[in-house]
C-alpha cells in the first residue's frame, strides 16, 4: 500500500513468501487498518515476516492474529517504523527472526520491532507469546527482544497485555529497548511479563560482569536458567546457537 487508506477486514493472509521484506503486507505512506484478520505462516527474507510498515499515518490492528511468521532480519511478526502502531485485542505468537537476512545486522523483535523517534506504540488487551528473536546469527548482542523490541519511540503504552514465554538469544527475552535520546516514555498498566528467557555472550574482557548479571537474576528470585551467561569463546557461539 502506497498512500491513501487501506482497510483489511475478516481476511486470512497466509503462506506467502517475500525475497526481500514484508512476507504478508507491505505498508508505506498511508493509513492501514486491519480488523478480525489472521496473518500467519508468511516469510520475509529480511524484515517484517507478517507486516512491514516503513512510513505513513499509522497502523491499527484490532481483534486479529499474527502467528508463526518468520523474518530474516527484524520484526518476525511486525516491523514498524514511522507513523505509529496500535494493536488492540489481538494475539501475536510463534513469530521468529532467524538472523539469516541480508543488509542488516539487526535481528531483534521476534513478535514486534518498533523504531520511530516521534511515533507512538500502543498495545491493549493483547497477548504476545512464544515469539523468538535471532535463532541463527552469531551477533548475540543484536538478538534481543523476543516478544517486543523498541529501538526508538515517542511513547509506548502497554495496557492489559500478556508478554509471556518469549525468548531472545541475546538480551530481553520479553522486551528489549535501546533508546537513544532519553526522552521516551514507556508505560505498563495491568500487564504481565513472565516466563521469558534470554542468554548473554559477554565480550571476552568482561566475564566477571556477565557472571554477576546472572547472579543478580538468581538473587532476585528468578528460576535458575531464565537468564544465562555463556562462558564460551566467540568461535563456539554458532555451535551453541
PDB file of C-alpha atoms in Angstrom:
ATOM      1  CA  UNK A   1       0.000   0.000   0.000  1.00  0.00           C
ATOM      2  CA  UNK A   2       1.492   3.333  -1.127  1.00  0.00           C
ATOM      3  CA  UNK A   3      -0.635   6.223   0.101  1.00  0.00           C
ATOM      4  CA  UNK A   4      -4.355   6.675   0.796  1.00  0.00           C
ATOM      5  CA  UNK A   5      -6.342   4.436   3.161  1.00  0.00           C
ATOM      6  CA  UNK A   6      -6.363   0.645   3.209  1.00  0.00           C
ATOM      7  CA  UNK A   7      -8.694  -1.420   5.404  1.00  0.00           C
ATOM      8  CA  UNK A   8      -8.429  -5.215   5.617  1.00  0.00           C
ATOM      9  CA  UNK A   9     -11.363  -6.915   7.366  1.00  0.00           C
ATOM     10  CA  UNK A  10     -12.200 -10.593   8.024  1.00  0.00           C
ATOM     11  CA  UNK A  11      -9.371 -11.924   5.873  1.00  0.00           C
ATOM     12  CA  UNK A  12      -6.745 -14.673   6.022  1.00  0.00           C
ATOM     13  CA  UNK A  13      -3.276 -13.865   4.686  1.00  0.00           C
ATOM     14  CA  UNK A  14      -1.059 -16.934   4.892  1.00  0.00           C
ATOM     15  CA  UNK A  15       1.736 -18.983   3.337  1.00  0.00           C
ATOM     16  CA  UNK A  16       3.232 -16.078   1.378  1.00  0.00           C
ATOM     17  CA  UNK A  17       6.936 -15.538   0.770  1.00  0.00           C
ATOM     18  CA  UNK A  18       8.971 -12.415   0.023  1.00  0.00           C
ATOM     19  CA  UNK A  19      12.537 -12.472  -1.268  1.00  0.00           C
ATOM     20  CA  UNK A  20      13.029  -9.082   0.393  1.00  0.00           C
ATOM     21  CA  UNK A  21      10.786  -7.550   3.097  1.00  0.00           C
ATOM     22  CA  UNK A  22       7.136  -7.955   4.142  1.00  0.00           C
ATOM     23  CA  UNK A  23       6.068 -11.574   3.909  1.00  0.00           C
ATOM     24  CA  UNK A  24       2.370 -10.716   4.205  1.00  0.00           C
ATOM     25  CA  UNK A  25       1.709  -6.954   3.946  1.00  0.00           C
ATOM     26  CA  UNK A  26       3.919  -4.025   2.884  1.00  0.00           C
ATOM     27  CA  UNK A  27       2.606  -0.605   4.024  1.00  0.00           C
ATOM     28  CA  UNK A  28       4.029   2.806   3.131  1.00  0.00           C
ATOM     29  CA  UNK A  29       2.696   6.391   3.070  1.00  0.00           C
ATOM     30  CA  UNK A  30      -0.916   5.821   4.044  1.00  0.00           C
ATOM     31  CA  UNK A  31      -3.189   4.601   6.827  1.00  0.00           C
ATOM     32  CA  UNK A  32      -3.583   0.858   7.314  1.00  0.00           C
ATOM     33  CA  UNK A  33      -6.409  -0.692   9.363  1.00  0.00           C
ATOM     34  CA  UNK A  34      -6.571  -4.443   9.989  1.00  0.00           C
ATOM     35  CA  UNK A  35      -9.711  -5.914  11.620  1.00  0.00           C
ATOM     36  CA  UNK A  36     -10.509  -9.541  12.526  1.00  0.00           C
ATOM     37  CA  UNK A  37      -7.806 -10.835  10.228  1.00  0.00           C
ATOM     38  CA  UNK A  38      -5.339 -13.708  10.536  1.00  0.00           C
ATOM     39  CA  UNK A  39      -1.830 -13.260   9.129  1.00  0.00           C
ATOM     40  CA  UNK A  40       0.137 -16.477   9.511  1.00  0.00           C
ATOM     41  CA  UNK A  41       2.941 -18.633   8.147  1.00  0.00           C
ATOM     42  CA  UNK A  42       4.380 -15.870   5.980  1.00  0.00           C
ATOM     43  CA  UNK A  43       8.124 -15.470   5.402  1.00  0.00           C
ATOM     44  CA  UNK A  44      10.304 -12.485   4.533  1.00  0.00           C
ATOM     45  CA  UNK A  45      13.984 -12.836   3.675  1.00  0.00           C
ATOM     46  CA  UNK A  46      14.592  -9.578   5.526  1.00  0.00           C
ATOM     47  CA  UNK A  47      12.322  -7.503   7.801  1.00  0.00           C
ATOM     48  CA  UNK A  48       8.634  -7.958   8.609  1.00  0.00           C
ATOM     49  CA  UNK A  49       7.584 -11.592   8.477  1.00  0.00           C
ATOM     50  CA  UNK A  50       3.887 -10.657   8.515  1.00  0.00           C
ATOM     51  CA  UNK A  51       3.859  -6.858   8.142  1.00  0.00           C
ATOM     52  CA  UNK A  52       6.440  -4.211   7.315  1.00  0.00           C
ATOM     53  CA  UNK A  53       5.469  -0.579   7.937  1.00  0.00           C
ATOM     54  CA  UNK A  54       8.012   1.937   6.654  1.00  0.00           C
ATOM     55  CA  UNK A  55       6.043   5.181   6.628  1.00  0.00           C
ATOM     56  CA  UNK A  56       2.613   6.732   6.563  1.00  0.00           C
ATOM     57  CA  UNK A  57       0.000   7.863   9.047  1.00  0.00           C
ATOM     58  CA  UNK A  58      -0.055   4.754  11.187  1.00  0.00           C
ATOM     59  CA  UNK A  59      -1.354   1.224  11.524  1.00  0.00           C
ATOM     60  CA  UNK A  60      -4.230  -0.012  13.711  1.00  0.00           C
ATOM     61  CA  UNK A  61      -4.643  -3.768  14.212  1.00  0.00           C
ATOM     62  CA  UNK A  62      -7.821  -4.917  16.009  1.00  0.00           C
ATOM     63  CA  UNK A  63      -9.095  -8.381  17.003  1.00  0.00           C
ATOM     64  CA  UNK A  64      -6.523 -10.072  14.767  1.00  0.00           C
ATOM     65  CA  UNK A  65      -3.925 -12.836  14.898  1.00  0.00           C
ATOM     66  CA  UNK A  66      -0.284 -12.528  13.810  1.00  0.00           C
ATOM     67  CA  UNK A  67       1.133 -16.040  14.110  1.00  0.00           C
ATOM     68  CA  UNK A  68       4.071 -18.212  13.060  1.00  0.00           C
ATOM     69  CA  UNK A  69       5.633 -15.719  10.663  1.00  0.00           C
ATOM     70  CA  UNK A  70       9.384 -15.526  10.015  1.00  0.00           C
ATOM     71  CA  UNK A  71      11.732 -12.661   9.154  1.00  0.00           C
ATOM     72  CA  UNK A  72      15.386 -12.956   8.226  1.00  0.00           C
ATOM     73  CA  UNK A  73      16.318  -9.701   9.981  1.00  0.00           C
ATOM     74  CA  UNK A  74      13.997  -7.791  12.357  1.00  0.00           C
ATOM     75  CA  UNK A  75      10.300  -7.985  13.189  1.00  0.00           C
ATOM     76  CA  UNK A  76       9.327 -11.637  12.953  1.00  0.00           C
ATOM     77  CA  UNK A  77       5.673 -10.649  13.200  1.00  0.00           C
ATOM     78  CA  UNK A  78       5.582  -6.872  12.692  1.00  0.00           C
ATOM     79  CA  UNK A  79       8.358  -4.447  11.733  1.00  0.00           C
ATOM     80  CA  UNK A  80       7.140  -0.878  12.189  1.00  0.00           C
ATOM     81  CA  UNK A  81       8.893   2.434  11.637  1.00  0.00           C
ATOM     82  CA  UNK A  82       7.271   5.870  11.132  1.00  0.00           C
ATOM     83  CA  UNK A  83       3.610   6.604  11.627  1.00  0.00           C
ATOM     84  CA  UNK A  84       2.887   4.736  14.851  1.00  0.00           C
ATOM     85  CA  UNK A  85       1.397   1.343  15.643  1.00  0.00           C
ATOM     86  CA  UNK A  86      -1.713   0.443  17.659  1.00  0.00           C
ATOM     87  CA  UNK A  87      -2.646  -3.166  18.481  1.00  0.00           C
ATOM     88  CA  UNK A  88      -5.961  -3.902  20.230  1.00  0.00           C
ATOM     89  CA  UNK A  89      -7.470  -7.227  21.315  1.00  0.00           C
ATOM     90  CA  UNK A  90      -5.082  -9.313  19.252  1.00  0.00           C
ATOM     91  CA  UNK A  91      -2.755 -12.319  19.553  1.00  0.00           C
ATOM     92  CA  UNK A  92       0.867 -12.243  18.395  1.00  0.00           C
ATOM     93  CA  UNK A  93       2.549 -15.609  18.792  1.00  0.00           C
ATOM     94  CA  UNK A  94       5.080 -18.026  17.360  1.00  0.00           C
ATOM     95  CA  UNK A  95       6.885 -15.425  15.228  1.00  0.00           C
ATOM     96  CA  UNK A  96      10.655 -15.592  14.698  1.00  0.00           C
ATOM     97  CA  UNK A  97      13.632 -13.612  13.471  1.00  0.00           C
ATOM     98  CA  UNK A  98      16.204 -16.037  12.123  1.00  0.00           C
ATOM     99  CA  UNK A  99      19.278 -13.855  11.597  1.00  0.00           C
ATOM    100  CA  UNK A 100      19.616 -15.214   8.065  1.00  0.00           C
ATOM    101  CA  UNK A 101      18.682 -11.970   6.318  1.00  0.00           C
ATOM    102  CA  UNK A 102      20.948  -9.625   4.389  1.00  0.00           C
ATOM    103  CA  UNK A 103      21.643  -5.901   4.535  1.00  0.00           C
ATOM    104  CA  UNK A 104      21.185  -5.566   8.299  1.00  0.00           C
ATOM    105  CA  UNK A 105      22.834  -6.768  11.488  1.00  0.00           C
ATOM    106  CA  UNK A 106      19.605  -6.239  13.424  1.00  0.00           C
ATOM    107  CA  UNK A 107      17.694  -9.414  14.249  1.00  0.00           C
ATOM    108  CA  UNK A 108      15.519  -8.025  17.036  1.00  0.00           C
ATOM    109  CA  UNK A 109      11.820  -8.187  17.835  1.00  0.00           C
ATOM    110  CA  UNK A 110      10.544 -11.716  17.451  1.00  0.00           C
ATOM    111  CA  UNK A 111       6.937 -10.546  17.782  1.00  0.00           C
ATOM    112  CA  UNK A 112       7.160  -6.784  17.183  1.00  0.00           C
ATOM    113  CA  UNK A 113      10.005  -4.466  16.181  1.00  0.00           C
ATOM    114  CA  UNK A 114       9.234  -0.739  16.549  1.00  0.00           C
ATOM    115  CA  UNK A 115      11.528   2.113  15.505  1.00  0.00           C
ATOM    116  CA  UNK A 116      10.050   5.617  15.244  1.00  0.00           C
ATOM    117  CA  UNK A 117      11.548   8.643  17.016  1.00  0.00           C
ATOM    118  CA  UNK A 118       8.226  10.542  17.115  1.00  0.00           C
ATOM    119  CA  UNK A 119       5.582   7.842  16.660  1.00  0.00           C
ATOM    120  CA  UNK A 120       3.622   6.112  19.396  1.00  0.00           C
ATOM    121  CA  UNK A 121       3.325   2.403  20.141  1.00  0.00           C
ATOM    122  CA  UNK A 122       0.074   1.414  21.887  1.00  0.00           C
ATOM    123  CA  UNK A 123      -0.789  -2.198  22.742  1.00  0.00           C
ATOM    124  CA  UNK A 124      -4.025  -3.021  24.578  1.00  0.00           C
ATOM    125  CA  UNK A 125      -5.778  -6.274  25.581  1.00  0.00           C
ATOM    126  CA  UNK A 126      -3.275  -8.306  23.583  1.00  0.00           C
ATOM    127  CA  UNK A 127      -1.191 -11.455  24.122  1.00  0.00           C
ATOM    128  CA  UNK A 128       2.404 -11.625  22.884  1.00  0.00           C
ATOM    129  CA  UNK A 129       3.589 -15.187  23.427  1.00  0.00           C
ATOM    130  CA  UNK A 130       6.159 -17.751  22.276  1.00  0.00           C
ATOM    131  CA  UNK A 131       8.000 -15.441  19.891  1.00  0.00           C
ATOM    132  CA  UNK A 132      11.749 -15.762  19.323  1.00  0.00           C
ATOM    133  CA  UNK A 133      14.483 -13.276  18.375  1.00  0.00           C
ATOM    134  CA  UNK A 134      17.605 -14.288  16.487  1.00  0.00           C
ATOM    135  CA  UNK A 135      17.987 -18.040  16.185  1.00  0.00           C
ATOM    136  CA  UNK A 136      20.927 -18.212  13.782  1.00  0.00           C
ATOM    137  CA  UNK A 137      23.206 -15.192  13.523  1.00  0.00           C
ATOM    138  CA  UNK A 138      26.402 -15.105  15.582  1.00  0.00           C
ATOM    139  CA  UNK A 139      25.979 -11.483  16.727  1.00  0.00           C
ATOM    140  CA  UNK A 140      24.357 -12.273  20.077  1.00  0.00           C
ATOM    141  CA  UNK A 141      24.004  -8.603  21.113  1.00  0.00           C
ATOM    142  CA  UNK A 142      21.684  -7.996  18.151  1.00  0.00           C
ATOM    143  CA  UNK A 143      19.326 -10.862  19.001  1.00  0.00           C
ATOM    144  CA  UNK A 144      17.187  -9.010  21.526  1.00  0.00           C
ATOM    145  CA  UNK A 145      13.542  -8.524  22.380  1.00  0.00           C
ATOM    146  CA  UNK A 146      11.944 -11.936  21.962  1.00  0.00           C
ATOM    147  CA  UNK A 147       8.442 -10.516  22.378  1.00  0.00           C
ATOM    148  CA  UNK A 148       8.877  -6.810  21.611  1.00  0.00           C
ATOM    149  CA  UNK A 149      11.873  -4.672  20.669  1.00  0.00           C
ATOM    150  CA  UNK A 150      11.609  -0.873  20.891  1.00  0.00           C
ATOM    151  CA  UNK A 151      14.529   0.879  19.180  1.00  0.00           C
ATOM    152  CA  UNK A 152      13.115   4.410  19.319  1.00  0.00           C
ATOM    153  CA  UNK A 153       9.671   5.728  20.228  1.00  0.00           C
ATOM    154  CA  UNK A 154       7.815   8.901  21.117  1.00  0.00           C
ATOM    155  CA  UNK A 155       5.847   6.984  23.737  1.00  0.00           C
ATOM    156  CA  UNK A 156       4.879   3.349  24.314  1.00  0.00           C
ATOM    157  CA  UNK A 157       1.855   2.187  26.315  1.00  0.00           C
ATOM    158  CA  UNK A 158       1.072  -1.396  27.305  1.00  0.00           C
ATOM    159  CA  UNK A 159      -2.356  -1.850  28.928  1.00  0.00           C
ATOM    160  CA  UNK A 160      -3.742  -5.282  29.837  1.00  0.00           C
ATOM    161  CA  UNK A 161      -1.068  -7.112  27.851  1.00  0.00           C
ATOM    162  CA  UNK A 162       0.467 -10.541  28.473  1.00  0.00           C
ATOM    163  CA  UNK A 163       4.087 -10.858  27.298  1.00  0.00           C
ATOM    164  CA  UNK A 164       4.770 -14.484  28.142  1.00  0.00           C
ATOM    165  CA  UNK A 165       7.138 -17.324  27.183  1.00  0.00           C
ATOM    166  CA  UNK A 166       9.097 -15.403  24.559  1.00  0.00           C
ATOM    167  CA  UNK A 167      12.817 -15.977  24.039  1.00  0.00           C
ATOM    168  CA  UNK A 168      15.810 -13.976  22.825  1.00  0.00           C
ATOM    169  CA  UNK A 169      19.190 -15.487  22.062  1.00  0.00           C
ATOM    170  CA  UNK A 170      20.516 -12.115  23.232  1.00  0.00           C
ATOM    171  CA  UNK A 171      19.054  -9.607  25.697  1.00  0.00           C
ATOM    172  CA  UNK A 172      15.446  -9.076  26.744  1.00  0.00           C
ATOM    173  CA  UNK A 173      13.502 -12.313  26.386  1.00  0.00           C
ATOM    174  CA  UNK A 174      10.214 -10.435  26.791  1.00  0.00           C
ATOM    175  CA  UNK A 175      11.092  -6.834  25.935  1.00  0.00           C
ATOM    176  CA  UNK A 176      14.260  -5.220  24.580  1.00  0.00           C
ATOM    177  CA  UNK A 177      14.908  -1.476  24.257  1.00  0.00           C
ATOM    178  CA  UNK A 178      17.666   0.835  23.027  1.00  0.00           C
ATOM    179  CA  UNK A 179      16.529   4.423  23.464  1.00  0.00           C
ATOM    180  CA  UNK A 180      18.924   6.967  22.013  1.00  0.00           C
ATOM    181  CA  UNK A 181      17.957  10.411  23.378  1.00  0.00           C
ATOM    182  CA  UNK A 182      16.433   9.556  26.754  1.00  0.00           C
ATOM    183  CA  UNK A 183      13.191  11.479  26.198  1.00  0.00           C
ATOM    184  CA  UNK A 184      10.925   8.496  25.530  1.00  0.00           C
ATOM    185  CA  UNK A 185       8.136   7.392  27.860  1.00  0.00           C
ATOM    186  CA  UNK A 186       7.117   3.751  28.291  1.00  0.00           C
ATOM    187  CA  UNK A 187       4.087   2.897  30.453  1.00  0.00           C
ATOM    188  CA  UNK A 188       2.867  -0.503  31.650  1.00  0.00           C
ATOM    189  CA  UNK A 189      -0.616  -0.941  33.165  1.00  0.00           C
ATOM    190  CA  UNK A 190      -2.245  -4.252  34.155  1.00  0.00           C
ATOM    191  CA  UNK A 191       0.451  -6.031  32.159  1.00  0.00           C
ATOM    192  CA  UNK A 192       2.067  -9.408  32.794  1.00  0.00           C
ATOM    193  CA  UNK A 193       5.661 -10.072  31.713  1.00  0.00           C
ATOM    194  CA  UNK A 194       6.533 -13.653  32.672  1.00  0.00           C
ATOM    195  CA  UNK A 195       8.281 -16.807  31.540  1.00  0.00           C
ATOM    196  CA  UNK A 196      10.568 -15.027  29.096  1.00  0.00           C
ATOM    197  CA  UNK A 197      14.172 -16.197  28.789  1.00  0.00           C
ATOM    198  CA  UNK A 198      17.491 -14.917  27.464  1.00  0.00           C
ATOM    199  CA  UNK A 199      21.172 -15.725  27.138  1.00  0.00           C
ATOM    200  CA  UNK A 200      24.231 -13.468  27.095  1.00  0.00           C
ATOM    201  CA  UNK A 201      27.564 -13.993  25.359  1.00  0.00           C
ATOM    202  CA  UNK A 202      29.784 -11.402  27.006  1.00  0.00           C
ATOM    203  CA  UNK A 203      32.743  -9.612  25.483  1.00  0.00           C
ATOM    204  CA  UNK A 204      35.918 -11.561  26.183  1.00  0.00           C
ATOM    205  CA  UNK A 205      37.281  -8.909  28.569  1.00  0.00           C
ATOM    206  CA  UNK A 206      34.273  -8.811  30.962  1.00  0.00           C
ATOM    207  CA  UNK A 207      33.458 -12.393  32.080  1.00  0.00           C
ATOM    208  CA  UNK A 208      33.086 -11.262  35.699  1.00  0.00           C
ATOM    209  CA  UNK A 209      30.406  -8.712  34.773  1.00  0.00           C
ATOM    210  CA  UNK A 210      28.487 -11.317  32.784  1.00  0.00           C
ATOM    211  CA  UNK A 211      28.566 -13.742  35.694  1.00  0.00           C
ATOM    212  CA  UNK A 212      27.447 -11.026  38.099  1.00  0.00           C
ATOM    213  CA  UNK A 213      24.425 -10.239  35.912  1.00  0.00           C
ATOM    214  CA  UNK A 214      23.352 -13.885  36.011  1.00  0.00           C
ATOM    215  CA  UNK A 215      23.810 -13.951  39.799  1.00  0.00           C
ATOM    216  CA  UNK A 216      21.577 -10.881  40.142  1.00  0.00           C
ATOM    217  CA  UNK A 217      18.735 -12.746  38.443  1.00  0.00           C
ATOM    218  CA  UNK A 218      19.142 -15.717  40.789  1.00  0.00           C
ATOM    219  CA  UNK A 219      19.392 -13.475  43.877  1.00  0.00           C
ATOM    220  CA  UNK A 220      16.228 -11.663  42.799  1.00  0.00           C
ATOM    221  CA  UNK A 221      14.365 -14.975  42.891  1.00  0.00           C
ATOM    222  CA  UNK A 222      14.152 -15.871  39.212  1.00  0.00           C
ATOM    223  CA  UNK A 223      14.340 -19.609  38.447  1.00  0.00           C
ATOM    224  CA  UNK A 224      17.808 -20.861  37.541  1.00  0.00           C
ATOM    225  CA  UNK A 225      18.207 -20.819  33.756  1.00  0.00           C
ATOM    226  CA  UNK A 226      15.853 -17.937  32.967  1.00  0.00           C
ATOM    227  CA  UNK A 227      18.917 -15.823  32.207  1.00  0.00           C
ATOM    228  CA  UNK A 228      22.243 -17.462  31.411  1.00  0.00           C
ATOM    229  CA  UNK A 229      25.675 -16.005  30.749  1.00  0.00           C
ATOM    230  CA  UNK A 230      27.624 -18.256  28.402  1.00  0.00           C
ATOM    231  CA  UNK A 231      31.269 -18.749  29.381  1.00  0.00           C
ATOM    232  CA  UNK A 232      32.385 -19.635  25.861  1.00  0.00           C
ATOM    233  CA  UNK A 233      34.677 -18.223  23.203  1.00  0.00           C
ATOM    234  CA  UNK A 234      33.416 -16.428  20.120  1.00  0.00           C
ATOM    235  CA  UNK A 235      34.313 -19.397  17.918  1.00  0.00           C
ATOM    236  CA  UNK A 236      31.841 -21.587  19.864  1.00  0.00           C
ATOM    237  CA  UNK A 237      28.807 -19.332  19.535  1.00  0.00           C
ATOM    238  CA  UNK A 238      27.452 -20.727  16.264  1.00  0.00           C
ATOM    239  CA  UNK A 239      27.550 -24.309  17.568  1.00  0.00           C
ATOM    240  CA  UNK A 240      25.688 -23.308  20.739  1.00  0.00           C
ATOM    241  CA  UNK A 241      23.005 -21.499  18.716  1.00  0.00           C
TER     242      UNK A 241
END
